[in-house]
GROMACS .gro file of C-alpha atoms in nm:
model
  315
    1UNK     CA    1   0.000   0.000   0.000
    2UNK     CA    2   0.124   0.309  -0.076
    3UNK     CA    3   0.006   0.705   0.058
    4UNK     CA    4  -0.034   1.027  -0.060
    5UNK     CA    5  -0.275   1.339  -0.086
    6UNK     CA    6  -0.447   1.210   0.214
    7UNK     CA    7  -0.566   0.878   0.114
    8UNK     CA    8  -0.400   0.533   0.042
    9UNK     CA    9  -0.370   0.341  -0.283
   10UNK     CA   10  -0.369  -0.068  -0.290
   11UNK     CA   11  -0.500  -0.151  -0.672
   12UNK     CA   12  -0.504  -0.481  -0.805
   13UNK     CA   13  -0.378  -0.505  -1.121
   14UNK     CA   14  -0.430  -0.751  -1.363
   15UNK     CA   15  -0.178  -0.854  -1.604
   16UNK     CA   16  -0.275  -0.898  -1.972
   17UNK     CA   17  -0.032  -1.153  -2.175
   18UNK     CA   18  -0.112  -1.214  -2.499
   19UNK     CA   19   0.053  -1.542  -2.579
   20UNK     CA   20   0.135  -1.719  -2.901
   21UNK     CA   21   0.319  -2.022  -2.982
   22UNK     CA   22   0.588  -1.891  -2.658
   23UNK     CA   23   0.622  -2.221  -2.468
   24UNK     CA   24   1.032  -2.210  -2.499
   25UNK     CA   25   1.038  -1.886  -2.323
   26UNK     CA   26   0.695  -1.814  -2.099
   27UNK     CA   27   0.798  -2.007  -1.796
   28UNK     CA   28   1.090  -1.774  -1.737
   29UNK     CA   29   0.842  -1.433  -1.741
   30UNK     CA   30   0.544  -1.663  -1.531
   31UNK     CA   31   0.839  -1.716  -1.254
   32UNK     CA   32   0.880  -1.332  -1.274
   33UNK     CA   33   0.578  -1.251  -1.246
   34UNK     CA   34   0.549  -1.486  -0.952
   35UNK     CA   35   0.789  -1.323  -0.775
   36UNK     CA   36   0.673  -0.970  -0.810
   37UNK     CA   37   0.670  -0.778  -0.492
   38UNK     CA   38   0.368  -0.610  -0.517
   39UNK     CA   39   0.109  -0.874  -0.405
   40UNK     CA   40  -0.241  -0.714  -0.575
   41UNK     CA   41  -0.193  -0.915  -0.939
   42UNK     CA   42  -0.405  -1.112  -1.131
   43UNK     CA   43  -0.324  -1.236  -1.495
   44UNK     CA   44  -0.511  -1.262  -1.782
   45UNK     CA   45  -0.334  -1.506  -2.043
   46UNK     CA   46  -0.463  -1.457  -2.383
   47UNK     CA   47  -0.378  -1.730  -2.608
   48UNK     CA   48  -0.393  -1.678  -2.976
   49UNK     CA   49  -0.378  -2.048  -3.072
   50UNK     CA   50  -0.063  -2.174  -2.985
   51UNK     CA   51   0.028  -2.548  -3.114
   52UNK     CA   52   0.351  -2.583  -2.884
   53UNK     CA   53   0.348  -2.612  -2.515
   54UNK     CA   54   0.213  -2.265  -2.447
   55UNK     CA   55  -0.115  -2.349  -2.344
   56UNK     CA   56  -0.014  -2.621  -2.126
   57UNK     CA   57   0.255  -2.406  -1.927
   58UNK     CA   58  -0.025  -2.167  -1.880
   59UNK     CA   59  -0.265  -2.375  -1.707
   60UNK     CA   60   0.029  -2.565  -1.487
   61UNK     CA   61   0.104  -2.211  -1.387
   62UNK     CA   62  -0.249  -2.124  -1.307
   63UNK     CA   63  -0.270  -2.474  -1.070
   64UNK     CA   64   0.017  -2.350  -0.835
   65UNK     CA   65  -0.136  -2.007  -0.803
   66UNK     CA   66  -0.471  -1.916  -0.587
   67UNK     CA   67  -0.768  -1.998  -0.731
   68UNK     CA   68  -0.882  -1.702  -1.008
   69UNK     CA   69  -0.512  -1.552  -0.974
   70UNK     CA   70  -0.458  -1.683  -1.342
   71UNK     CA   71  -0.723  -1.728  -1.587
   72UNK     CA   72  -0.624  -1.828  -1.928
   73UNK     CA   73  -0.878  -1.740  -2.234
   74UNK     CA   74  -0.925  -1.759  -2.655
   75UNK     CA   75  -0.780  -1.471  -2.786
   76UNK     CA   76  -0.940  -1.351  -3.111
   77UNK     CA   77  -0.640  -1.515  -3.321
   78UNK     CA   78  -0.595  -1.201  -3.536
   79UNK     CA   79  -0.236  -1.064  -3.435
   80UNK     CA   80  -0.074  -0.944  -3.118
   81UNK     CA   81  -0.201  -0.628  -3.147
   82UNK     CA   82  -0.568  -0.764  -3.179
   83UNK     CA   83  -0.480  -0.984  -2.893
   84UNK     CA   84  -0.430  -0.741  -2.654
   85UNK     CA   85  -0.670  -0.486  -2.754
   86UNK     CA   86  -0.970  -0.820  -2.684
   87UNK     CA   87  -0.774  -0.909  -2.364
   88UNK     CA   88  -0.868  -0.527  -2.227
   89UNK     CA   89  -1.239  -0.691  -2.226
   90UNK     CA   90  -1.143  -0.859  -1.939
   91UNK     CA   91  -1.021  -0.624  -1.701
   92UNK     CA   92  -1.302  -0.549  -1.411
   93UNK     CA   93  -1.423  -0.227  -1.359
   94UNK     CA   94  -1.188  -0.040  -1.087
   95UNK     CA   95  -0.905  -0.222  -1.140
   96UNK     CA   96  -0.558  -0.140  -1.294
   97UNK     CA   97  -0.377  -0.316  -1.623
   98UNK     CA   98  -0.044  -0.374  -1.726
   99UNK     CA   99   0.041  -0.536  -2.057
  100UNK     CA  100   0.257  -0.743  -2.040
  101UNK     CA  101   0.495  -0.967  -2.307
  102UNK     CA  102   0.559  -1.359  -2.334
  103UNK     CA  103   0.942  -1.375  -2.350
  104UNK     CA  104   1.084  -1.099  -2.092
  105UNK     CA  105   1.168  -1.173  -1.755
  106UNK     CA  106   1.052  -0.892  -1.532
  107UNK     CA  107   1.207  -0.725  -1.219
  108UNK     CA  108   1.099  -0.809  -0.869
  109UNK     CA  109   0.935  -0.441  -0.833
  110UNK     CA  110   0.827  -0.384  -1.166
  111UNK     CA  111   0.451  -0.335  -1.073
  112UNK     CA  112   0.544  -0.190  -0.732
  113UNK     CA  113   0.717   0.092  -0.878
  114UNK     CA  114   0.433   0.169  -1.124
  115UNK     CA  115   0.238   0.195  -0.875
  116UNK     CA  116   0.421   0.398  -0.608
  117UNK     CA  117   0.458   0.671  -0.990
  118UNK     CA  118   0.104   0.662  -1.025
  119UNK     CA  119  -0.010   0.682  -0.709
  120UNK     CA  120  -0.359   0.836  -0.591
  121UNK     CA  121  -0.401   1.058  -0.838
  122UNK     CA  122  -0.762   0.992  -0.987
  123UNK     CA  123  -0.673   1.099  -1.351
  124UNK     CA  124  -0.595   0.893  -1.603
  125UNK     CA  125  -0.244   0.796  -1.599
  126UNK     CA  126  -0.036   0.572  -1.823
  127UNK     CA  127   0.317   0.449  -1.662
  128UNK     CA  128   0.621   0.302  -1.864
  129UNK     CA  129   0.972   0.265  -1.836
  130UNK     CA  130   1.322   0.180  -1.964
  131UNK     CA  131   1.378  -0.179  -2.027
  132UNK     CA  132   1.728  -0.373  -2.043
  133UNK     CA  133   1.806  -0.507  -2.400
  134UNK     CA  134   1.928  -0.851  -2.400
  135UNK     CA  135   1.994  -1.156  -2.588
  136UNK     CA  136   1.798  -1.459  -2.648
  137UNK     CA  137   1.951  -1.598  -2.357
  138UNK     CA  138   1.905  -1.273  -2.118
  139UNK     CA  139   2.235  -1.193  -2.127
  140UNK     CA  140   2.209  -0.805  -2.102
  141UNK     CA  141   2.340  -0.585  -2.362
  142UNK     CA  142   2.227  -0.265  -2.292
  143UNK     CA  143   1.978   0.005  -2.156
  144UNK     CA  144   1.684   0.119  -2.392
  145UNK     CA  145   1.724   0.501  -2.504
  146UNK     CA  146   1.650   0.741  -2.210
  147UNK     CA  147   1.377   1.014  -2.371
  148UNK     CA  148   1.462   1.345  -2.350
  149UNK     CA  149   1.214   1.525  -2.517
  150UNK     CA  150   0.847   1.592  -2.356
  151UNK     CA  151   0.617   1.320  -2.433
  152UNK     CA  152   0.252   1.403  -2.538
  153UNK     CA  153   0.060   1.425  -2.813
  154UNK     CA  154   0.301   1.582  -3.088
  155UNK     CA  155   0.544   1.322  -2.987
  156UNK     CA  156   0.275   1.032  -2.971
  157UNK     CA  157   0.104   1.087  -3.351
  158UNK     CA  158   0.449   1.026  -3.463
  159UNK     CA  159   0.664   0.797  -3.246
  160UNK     CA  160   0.579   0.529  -2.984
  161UNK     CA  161   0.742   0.579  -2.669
  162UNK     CA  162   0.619   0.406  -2.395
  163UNK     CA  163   0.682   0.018  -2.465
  164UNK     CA  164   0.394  -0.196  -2.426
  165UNK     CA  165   0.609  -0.431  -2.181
  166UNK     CA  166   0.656  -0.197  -1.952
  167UNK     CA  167   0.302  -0.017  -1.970
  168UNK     CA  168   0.083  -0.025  -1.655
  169UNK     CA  169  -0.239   0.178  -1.682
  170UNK     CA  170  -0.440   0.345  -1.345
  171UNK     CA  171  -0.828   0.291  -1.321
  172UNK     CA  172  -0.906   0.572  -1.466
  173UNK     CA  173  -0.701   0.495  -1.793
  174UNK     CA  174  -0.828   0.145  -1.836
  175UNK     CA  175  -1.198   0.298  -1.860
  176UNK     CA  176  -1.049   0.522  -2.149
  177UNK     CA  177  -0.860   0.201  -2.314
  178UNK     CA  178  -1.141   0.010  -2.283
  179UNK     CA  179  -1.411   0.253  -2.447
  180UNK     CA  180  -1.150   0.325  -2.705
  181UNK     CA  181  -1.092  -0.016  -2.814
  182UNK     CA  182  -1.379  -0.088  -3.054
  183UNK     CA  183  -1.260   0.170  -3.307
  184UNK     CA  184  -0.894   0.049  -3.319
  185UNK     CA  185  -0.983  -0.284  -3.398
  186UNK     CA  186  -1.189  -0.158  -3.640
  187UNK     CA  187  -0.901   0.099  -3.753
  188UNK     CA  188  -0.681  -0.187  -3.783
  189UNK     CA  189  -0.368  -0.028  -3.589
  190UNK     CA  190  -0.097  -0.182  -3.629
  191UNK     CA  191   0.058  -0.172  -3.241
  192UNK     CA  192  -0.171  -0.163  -2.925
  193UNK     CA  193   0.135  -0.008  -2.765
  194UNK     CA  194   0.155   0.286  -2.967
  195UNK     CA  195  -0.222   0.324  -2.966
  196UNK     CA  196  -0.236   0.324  -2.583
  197UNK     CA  197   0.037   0.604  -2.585
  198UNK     CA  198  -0.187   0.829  -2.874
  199UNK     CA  199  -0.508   0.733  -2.708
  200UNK     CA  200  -0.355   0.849  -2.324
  201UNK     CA  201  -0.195   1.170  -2.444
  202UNK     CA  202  -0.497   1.282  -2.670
  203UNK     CA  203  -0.730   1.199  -2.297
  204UNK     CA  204  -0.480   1.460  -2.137
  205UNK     CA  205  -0.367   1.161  -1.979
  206UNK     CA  206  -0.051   1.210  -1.709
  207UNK     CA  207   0.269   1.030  -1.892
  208UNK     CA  208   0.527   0.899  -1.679
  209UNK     CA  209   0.850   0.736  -1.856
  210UNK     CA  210   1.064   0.610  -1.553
  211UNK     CA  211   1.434   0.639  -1.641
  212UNK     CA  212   1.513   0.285  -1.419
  213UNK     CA  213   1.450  -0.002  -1.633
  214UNK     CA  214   1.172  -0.210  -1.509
  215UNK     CA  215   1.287  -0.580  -1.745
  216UNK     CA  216   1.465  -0.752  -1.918
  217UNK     CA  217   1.390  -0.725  -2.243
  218UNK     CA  218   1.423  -1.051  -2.474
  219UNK     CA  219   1.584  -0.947  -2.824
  220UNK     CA  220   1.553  -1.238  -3.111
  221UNK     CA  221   1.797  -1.269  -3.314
  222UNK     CA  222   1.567  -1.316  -3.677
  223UNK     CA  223   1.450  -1.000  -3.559
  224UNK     CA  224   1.526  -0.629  -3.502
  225UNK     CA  225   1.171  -0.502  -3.421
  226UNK     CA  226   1.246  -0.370  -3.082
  227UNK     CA  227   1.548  -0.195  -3.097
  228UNK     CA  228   1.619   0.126  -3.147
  229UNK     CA  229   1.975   0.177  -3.113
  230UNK     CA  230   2.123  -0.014  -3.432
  231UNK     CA  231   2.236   0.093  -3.740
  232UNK     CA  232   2.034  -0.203  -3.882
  233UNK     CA  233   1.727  -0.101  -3.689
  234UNK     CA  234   1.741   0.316  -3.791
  235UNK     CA  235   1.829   0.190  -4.161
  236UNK     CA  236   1.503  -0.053  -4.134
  237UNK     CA  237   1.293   0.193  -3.976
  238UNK     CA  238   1.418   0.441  -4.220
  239UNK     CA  239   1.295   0.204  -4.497
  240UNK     CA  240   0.996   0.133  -4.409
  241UNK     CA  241   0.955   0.545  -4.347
  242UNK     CA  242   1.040   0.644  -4.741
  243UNK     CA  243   0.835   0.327  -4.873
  244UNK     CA  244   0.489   0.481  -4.743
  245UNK     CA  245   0.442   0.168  -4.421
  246UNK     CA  246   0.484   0.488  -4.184
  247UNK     CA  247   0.211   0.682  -4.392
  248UNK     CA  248  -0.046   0.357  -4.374
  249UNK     CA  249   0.024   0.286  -4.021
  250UNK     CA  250  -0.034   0.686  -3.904
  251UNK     CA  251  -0.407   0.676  -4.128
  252UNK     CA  252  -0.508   0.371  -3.903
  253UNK     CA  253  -0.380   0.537  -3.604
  254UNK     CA  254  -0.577   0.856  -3.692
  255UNK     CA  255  -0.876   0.680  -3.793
  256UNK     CA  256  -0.937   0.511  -3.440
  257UNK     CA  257  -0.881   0.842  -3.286
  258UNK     CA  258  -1.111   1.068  -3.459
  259UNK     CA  259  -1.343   0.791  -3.417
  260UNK     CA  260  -1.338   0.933  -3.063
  261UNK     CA  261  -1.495   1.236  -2.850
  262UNK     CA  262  -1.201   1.378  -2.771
  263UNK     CA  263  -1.069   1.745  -2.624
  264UNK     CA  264  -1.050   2.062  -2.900
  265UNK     CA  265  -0.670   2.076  -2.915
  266UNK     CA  266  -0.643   1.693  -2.939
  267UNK     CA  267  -0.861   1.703  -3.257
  268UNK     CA  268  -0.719   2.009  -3.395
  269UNK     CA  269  -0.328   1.835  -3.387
  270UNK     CA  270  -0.581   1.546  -3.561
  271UNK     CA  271  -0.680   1.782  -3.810
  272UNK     CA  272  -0.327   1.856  -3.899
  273UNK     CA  273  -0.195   1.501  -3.881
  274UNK     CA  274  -0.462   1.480  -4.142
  275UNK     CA  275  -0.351   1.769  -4.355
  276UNK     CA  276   0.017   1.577  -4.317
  277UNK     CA  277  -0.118   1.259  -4.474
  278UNK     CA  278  -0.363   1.375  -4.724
  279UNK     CA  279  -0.170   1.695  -4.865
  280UNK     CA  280   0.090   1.674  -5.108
  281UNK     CA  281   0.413   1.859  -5.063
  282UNK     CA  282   0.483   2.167  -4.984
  283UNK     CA  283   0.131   2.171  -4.800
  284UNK     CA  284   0.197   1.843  -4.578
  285UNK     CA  285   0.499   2.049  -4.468
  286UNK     CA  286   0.331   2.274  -4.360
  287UNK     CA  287   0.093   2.101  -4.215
  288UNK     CA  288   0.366   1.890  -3.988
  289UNK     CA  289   0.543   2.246  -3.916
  290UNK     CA  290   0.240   2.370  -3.790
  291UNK     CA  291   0.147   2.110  -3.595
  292UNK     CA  292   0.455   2.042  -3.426
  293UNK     CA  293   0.553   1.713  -3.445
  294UNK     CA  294   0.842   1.591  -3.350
  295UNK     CA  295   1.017   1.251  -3.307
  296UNK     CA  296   1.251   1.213  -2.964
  297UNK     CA  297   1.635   1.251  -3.178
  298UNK     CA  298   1.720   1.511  -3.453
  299UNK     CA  299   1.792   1.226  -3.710
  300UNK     CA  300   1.461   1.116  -3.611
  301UNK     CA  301   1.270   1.423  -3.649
  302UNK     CA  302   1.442   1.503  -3.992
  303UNK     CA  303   1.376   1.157  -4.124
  304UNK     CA  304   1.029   1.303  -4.025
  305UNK     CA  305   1.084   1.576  -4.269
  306UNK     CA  306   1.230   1.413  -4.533
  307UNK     CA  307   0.946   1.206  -4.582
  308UNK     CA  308   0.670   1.494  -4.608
  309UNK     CA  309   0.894   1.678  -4.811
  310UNK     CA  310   0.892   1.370  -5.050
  311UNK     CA  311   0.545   1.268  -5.039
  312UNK     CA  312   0.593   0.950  -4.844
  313UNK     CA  313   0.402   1.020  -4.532
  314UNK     CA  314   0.047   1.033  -4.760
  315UNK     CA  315  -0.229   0.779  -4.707
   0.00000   0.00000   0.00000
């Protein structure tokens, strides 16, 4: 239990894992979660179909827990994404959610620690932190970038910050994610994390990105997806930036957000999002100087640039 502002704070948050086909590494992040310090957690595992082990893990997990700690469900067998966005069905009114990823292992005082930065605060607040980059066997390599630059909504339209992994989400904010989740499925967005972080700063949510890394984070090798501090990575992301992906994936993000009722200056930055996508150049330009976007590096930012200037951000 934690205190401040004259009352005390004791949520129970439940833990959404969307699972698929991760028997070789779940037991590793089950054990972590086992171990956390903060004892208020229930999980949620949502299973996409798995053919290995994954299912079977699950449910031996769930047998040496209290009864209802661990409940594992169907998920909607459409994606990650669309995994975690059905698992948010699930989480009881009042109570707190972290997402939360197959293959990490997780420090003892990861949900603590979210919870102590949230604290009593009735707004909606969204929580997420560093993580530790390591190898398929855990072996740490290195710290995730520390953001400098403000987060919010300028940041948010254009950059996903606040890793799903390390996400945990107040009461408040899981009413928001929950209401909000109809129209991203139907948007199609292509990353529930970066969704949450649009959907939280457009709400005026409060954004806390805690410098201390809060996991280890499990890096495959057939894949470069999660880092961010690779020349391979910036040259893929790059890529995928000039070749119009970025473009597609920032219409689906805009379409389940002006699906929403949201506040006047979150659906005027909307508007010019909009006029960044649709527009050709020198008007998209505009549009994105206007509006103030901005990625968290320079490089970033002008990559950014570059592809408004060039007509690759339309969609």
């Amino acid at each position: 239990m934690i205190s401040g502002k004259g009352a005390a704070v004791s949520p129970h948050v439940v833990i959404l894992l969307a699972s698929y086909n991760g028997a070789a590494h779940l037991q590793v992040q089950l054990d972590s979660i086992a171990a956390q310090d903060w004892p208020r957690w229930s999980l949620i595992l949502s299973d996409d179909g798995s053919t290995d082990a994954t299912r079977d893990l699950a449910l031996a997990f769930a047998a040496t827990r209290p009864a209802g700690q661990v409940t594992v469900i169907d998920g909607p067998r459409q994606g990650a994404t669309m995994n975690f966005l059905s698992a948010l069905d699930h989480v009881p009114d009042g109570a707190w959610a972290a997402f939360c990823d197959q293959d990490d292992r997780w420090f003892p005082d990861k949900l603590s620690r979210a919870v102590e930065a949230l604290g009593t605060d009735p707004r909606p607040g969204h929580y997420a932190a560093r993580t530790i980059i390591a190898d398929p066997d855990l072996n740490p390599i290195r710290p995730s970038r520390r953001f400098t630059r403000p987060l919010g909504l300028r940041n948010a339209l254009v950059q996903a910050c606040m890793a799903g992994n390390s996400s945990v989400f107040n009461a408040a904010a899981v009413r928001v994610l929950r209401d909000a989740a109809p129209a991203a499925r139907r948007a199609g967005v292509i990353s529930h994390d970066w969704w949450a972080y649009q959907l939280m700063a457009a709400s005026g949510a409060r954004l806390i990105h805690d410098p201390r890394p809060c996991l280890l984070y499990r890096q495959h090798q057939a894949s470069e997806v999660g880092r961010n501090d690779t020349i391979p990575a910036m040259t893929a992301r790059l890529r995928r930036l000039m070749a119009g992906d970025f473009g597609t994936w920032l219409r689906a993000n805009y379409d389940s957000l002006a699906a929403l009722d949201l506040p006047p200056d979150s659906r005027d930055l909307l508007a010019r999002l909009d006029g960044v996508m649709r527009n050709p150049p020198p008007r998209a330009v505009i549009d994105l100087r206007r509006g103030g976007f901005y990625r968290q590096t320079r490089a970033g930012t002008a990559a950014l640039w570059l592809s408004a200037m060039t007509g690759a951000l339309r969609a």
